[in-house]
mmCIF file of C-alpha atoms and ligand atoms in Angstrom:
data_model
loop_
_atom_site.group_PDB
_atom_site.id
_atom_site.type_symbol
_atom_site.label_atom_id
_atom_site.label_comp_id
_atom_site.label_asym_id
_atom_site.label_seq_id
_atom_site.Cartn_x
_atom_site.Cartn_y
_atom_site.Cartn_z
ATOM 1 C CA MET N 29 0.000 0.000 0.000
ATOM 2 C CA TYR N 30 1.335 3.439 -0.903
ATOM 3 C CA ILE N 31 0.124 6.837 -2.085
ATOM 4 C CA VAL N 32 -0.366 6.334 -5.840
ATOM 5 C CA ASN N 33 -0.231 10.022 -6.760
ATOM 6 C CA ASP N 34 2.358 11.267 -4.268
ATOM 7 C CA ILE N 35 3.501 14.629 -5.577
ATOM 8 C CA LEU N 36 6.643 14.558 -3.402
ATOM 9 C CA SER N 37 7.736 11.269 -4.976
ATOM 10 C CA ALA N 38 7.013 12.766 -8.409
ATOM 11 C CA VAL N 39 9.378 15.665 -7.641
ATOM 12 C CA ILE N 40 12.116 13.263 -6.490
ATOM 13 C CA VAL N 41 11.704 11.005 -9.543
ATOM 14 C CA ALA N 42 11.752 14.091 -11.777
ATOM 15 C CA ALA N 43 14.951 15.431 -10.203
ATOM 16 C CA LYS N 44 16.677 12.016 -10.370
ATOM 17 C CA GLY N 45 15.650 11.663 -14.021
ATOM 18 C CA LEU N 46 17.138 15.041 -14.918
ATOM 19 C CA TYR N 47 20.200 14.811 -12.651
ATOM 20 C CA PRO N 48 21.127 11.136 -12.122
ATOM 21 C CA GLU N 49 24.097 12.083 -9.899
ATOM 22 C CA LEU N 50 21.943 14.226 -7.619
ATOM 23 C CA ASP N 51 21.727 13.107 -4.001
ATOM 24 C CA ALA N 52 20.339 14.656 -0.839
ATOM 25 C CA GLN N 53 19.071 13.601 2.530
ATOM 26 C CA ILE N 54 15.505 14.881 2.635
ATOM 27 C CA GLN N 55 13.724 15.287 5.951
ATOM 28 C CA TRP N 56 10.641 16.859 7.445
ATOM 29 C CA ASP N 57 11.870 19.447 9.940
ATOM 30 C CA PRO N 58 9.153 20.174 12.506
ATOM 31 C CA THR N 59 11.172 23.121 13.869
ATOM 32 C CA LEU N 60 10.369 25.062 10.661
ATOM 33 C CA SER N 61 7.215 26.997 11.477
ATOM 34 C CA GLY N 62 5.821 27.157 7.947
ATOM 35 C CA ASP N 63 4.305 30.531 8.856
ATOM 36 C CA ASP N 64 5.831 32.513 6.028
ATOM 37 C CA LEU N 65 7.156 31.636 2.572
ATOM 38 C CA LYS N 66 10.850 31.880 3.258
ATOM 39 C CA ALA N 67 13.454 29.334 2.323
ATOM 40 C CA LYS N 68 17.164 29.671 2.769
ATOM 41 C CA ILE N 69 20.284 28.145 1.356
ATOM 42 C CA GLY N 70 23.610 28.107 3.085
ATOM 43 C CA ARG N 71 25.964 26.582 5.541
ATOM 44 C CA VAL N 72 24.939 25.834 9.081
ATOM 45 C CA GLY N 73 25.270 28.684 11.549
ATOM 46 C CA THR N 74 25.393 31.396 8.886
ATOM 47 C CA TRP N 75 21.699 32.017 8.485
ATOM 48 C CA LYS N 76 18.534 32.549 10.447
ATOM 49 C CA LYS N 77 16.147 29.606 10.722
ATOM 50 C CA PRO N 78 13.940 29.608 7.616
ATOM 51 C CA GLU N 79 10.238 28.834 7.858
ATOM 52 C CA TYR N 80 9.453 26.662 4.812
ATOM 53 C CA GLY N 81 12.593 24.839 3.866
ATOM 54 C CA TYR N 82 16.345 24.841 3.450
ATOM 55 C CA THR N 83 19.269 23.150 1.780
ATOM 56 C CA PHE N 84 22.323 22.630 3.935
ATOM 57 C CA PHE N 85 25.615 22.007 2.150
ATOM 58 C CA PRO N 86 28.145 20.453 4.582
ATOM 59 C CA ASP N 87 31.640 21.995 4.565
ATOM 60 C CA ASP N 88 33.157 18.611 3.665
ATOM 61 C CA SER N 89 31.091 18.498 0.420
ATOM 62 C CA SER N 90 29.239 15.391 1.592
ATOM 63 C CA THR N 91 25.561 14.824 0.784
ATOM 64 C CA PRO N 92 23.465 17.976 1.289
ATOM 65 C CA THR N 93 20.505 17.936 3.665
ATOM 66 C CA ILE N 94 17.119 19.317 2.666
ATOM 67 C CA GLY N 95 14.663 20.218 5.405
ATOM 68 C CA ILE N 96 10.989 20.941 4.768
ATOM 69 C CA SER N 97 8.345 22.165 7.177
ATOM 70 C CA PRO N 98 5.632 19.550 7.812
ATOM 71 C CA HIS N 99 3.255 22.367 8.766
ATOM 72 C CA ILE N 100 2.558 23.492 5.184
ATOM 73 C CA LYS N 101 0.229 22.204 2.442
ATOM 74 C CA VAL N 102 1.462 19.125 0.568
ATOM 75 C CA THR N 103 1.422 21.001 -2.745
ATOM 76 C CA THR N 104 3.523 23.779 -1.194
ATOM 77 C CA ALA N 105 5.908 21.202 0.283
ATOM 78 C CA ALA N 106 6.350 19.727 -3.219
ATOM 79 C CA GLU N 107 7.237 23.162 -4.594
ATOM 80 C CA VAL N 108 9.669 23.750 -1.726
ATOM 81 C CA LEU N 109 11.223 20.326 -2.378
ATOM 82 C CA ALA N 110 11.666 21.177 -6.084
ATOM 83 C CA HIS N 111 13.172 24.520 -5.038
ATOM 84 C CA GLU N 112 15.669 22.839 -2.694
ATOM 85 C CA LEU N 113 16.548 19.994 -5.098
ATOM 86 C CA ALA N 114 17.302 22.679 -7.701
ATOM 87 C CA HIS N 115 19.802 24.141 -5.217
ATOM 88 C CA VAL N 116 21.468 20.740 -4.914
ATOM 89 C CA ALA N 117 21.508 20.368 -8.717
ATOM 90 C CA ALA N 118 22.809 23.901 -9.337
ATOM 91 C CA GLY N 119 25.253 24.054 -6.426
ATOM 92 C CA LEU N 120 25.580 26.482 -3.536
ATOM 93 C CA GLU N 121 27.348 29.185 -5.548
ATOM 94 C CA ALA N 122 24.496 29.400 -8.074
ATOM 95 C CA GLY N 123 22.225 31.082 -5.528
ATOM 96 C CA HIS N 124 18.881 31.900 -7.139
ATOM 97 C CA GLY N 125 20.468 32.770 -10.481
ATOM 98 C CA ARG N 126 19.843 31.451 -13.981
ATOM 99 C CA VAL N 127 21.358 27.978 -13.428
ATOM 100 C CA TRP N 128 19.190 27.456 -10.361
ATOM 101 C CA SER N 129 15.987 28.773 -11.989
ATOM 102 C CA ASP N 130 16.546 26.588 -15.070
ATOM 103 C CA ALA N 131 16.925 23.541 -12.781
ATOM 104 C CA PHE N 132 13.856 24.521 -10.731
ATOM 105 C CA ASN N 133 11.698 24.973 -13.838
ATOM 106 C CA ALA N 134 12.928 21.702 -15.364
ATOM 107 C CA ILE N 135 12.181 19.727 -12.175
ATOM 108 C CA GLN N 136 8.722 21.323 -11.833
ATOM 109 C CA LEU N 137 7.873 20.649 -15.478
ATOM 110 C CA ARG N 138 8.999 17.007 -15.310
ATOM 111 C CA ALA N 139 7.150 16.453 -12.006
ATOM 112 C CA ASN N 140 3.952 17.884 -13.515
ATOM 113 C CA GLU N 141 4.338 15.534 -16.509
ATOM 114 C CA ILE N 142 4.721 12.587 -14.135
ATOM 115 C CA MET N 143 1.636 13.633 -12.163
ATOM 116 C CA ALA N 144 -0.380 14.071 -15.387
ATOM 117 C CA ARG N 145 0.617 10.571 -16.531
ATOM 118 C CA ILE N 146 -0.493 9.116 -13.182
ATOM 119 C CA GLY N 147 -3.801 10.979 -13.597
ATOM 120 C CA GLU N 148 -4.320 9.225 -16.929
ATOM 121 C CA GLY N 149 -3.665 5.838 -15.315
ATOM 122 C CA GLU N 150 -0.214 5.638 -17.007
HETATM 123 ZN ZN1 ZN I 3 16.347 28.987 -2.365
#
């Protein structure tokens, strides 16, 4: 038994399809309030606690950690996940520039295609 149209899984499958090397530890972070649409990228200790999500790149270049607030709508969480996976794909230095936005749009588009296919019964 599983959720047949899980939008979070669709985002992960989309990102893996586009960036086969991409890896991240993804976790719900209940300490993120989810009160305001703010997400941050950075290294630990250098930024204020975000409210929706974050990508943490360890100093030793090991697998990044993505945290998402469990207090937000599932559809919003999926968008935040796509946002954060785009950071992992684009790299820390890309910020929210062109490389990141191209990755974000590509992941979103692919995830929507996957969800549409599920809707049609594949
Ligand atoms: Zn961001």
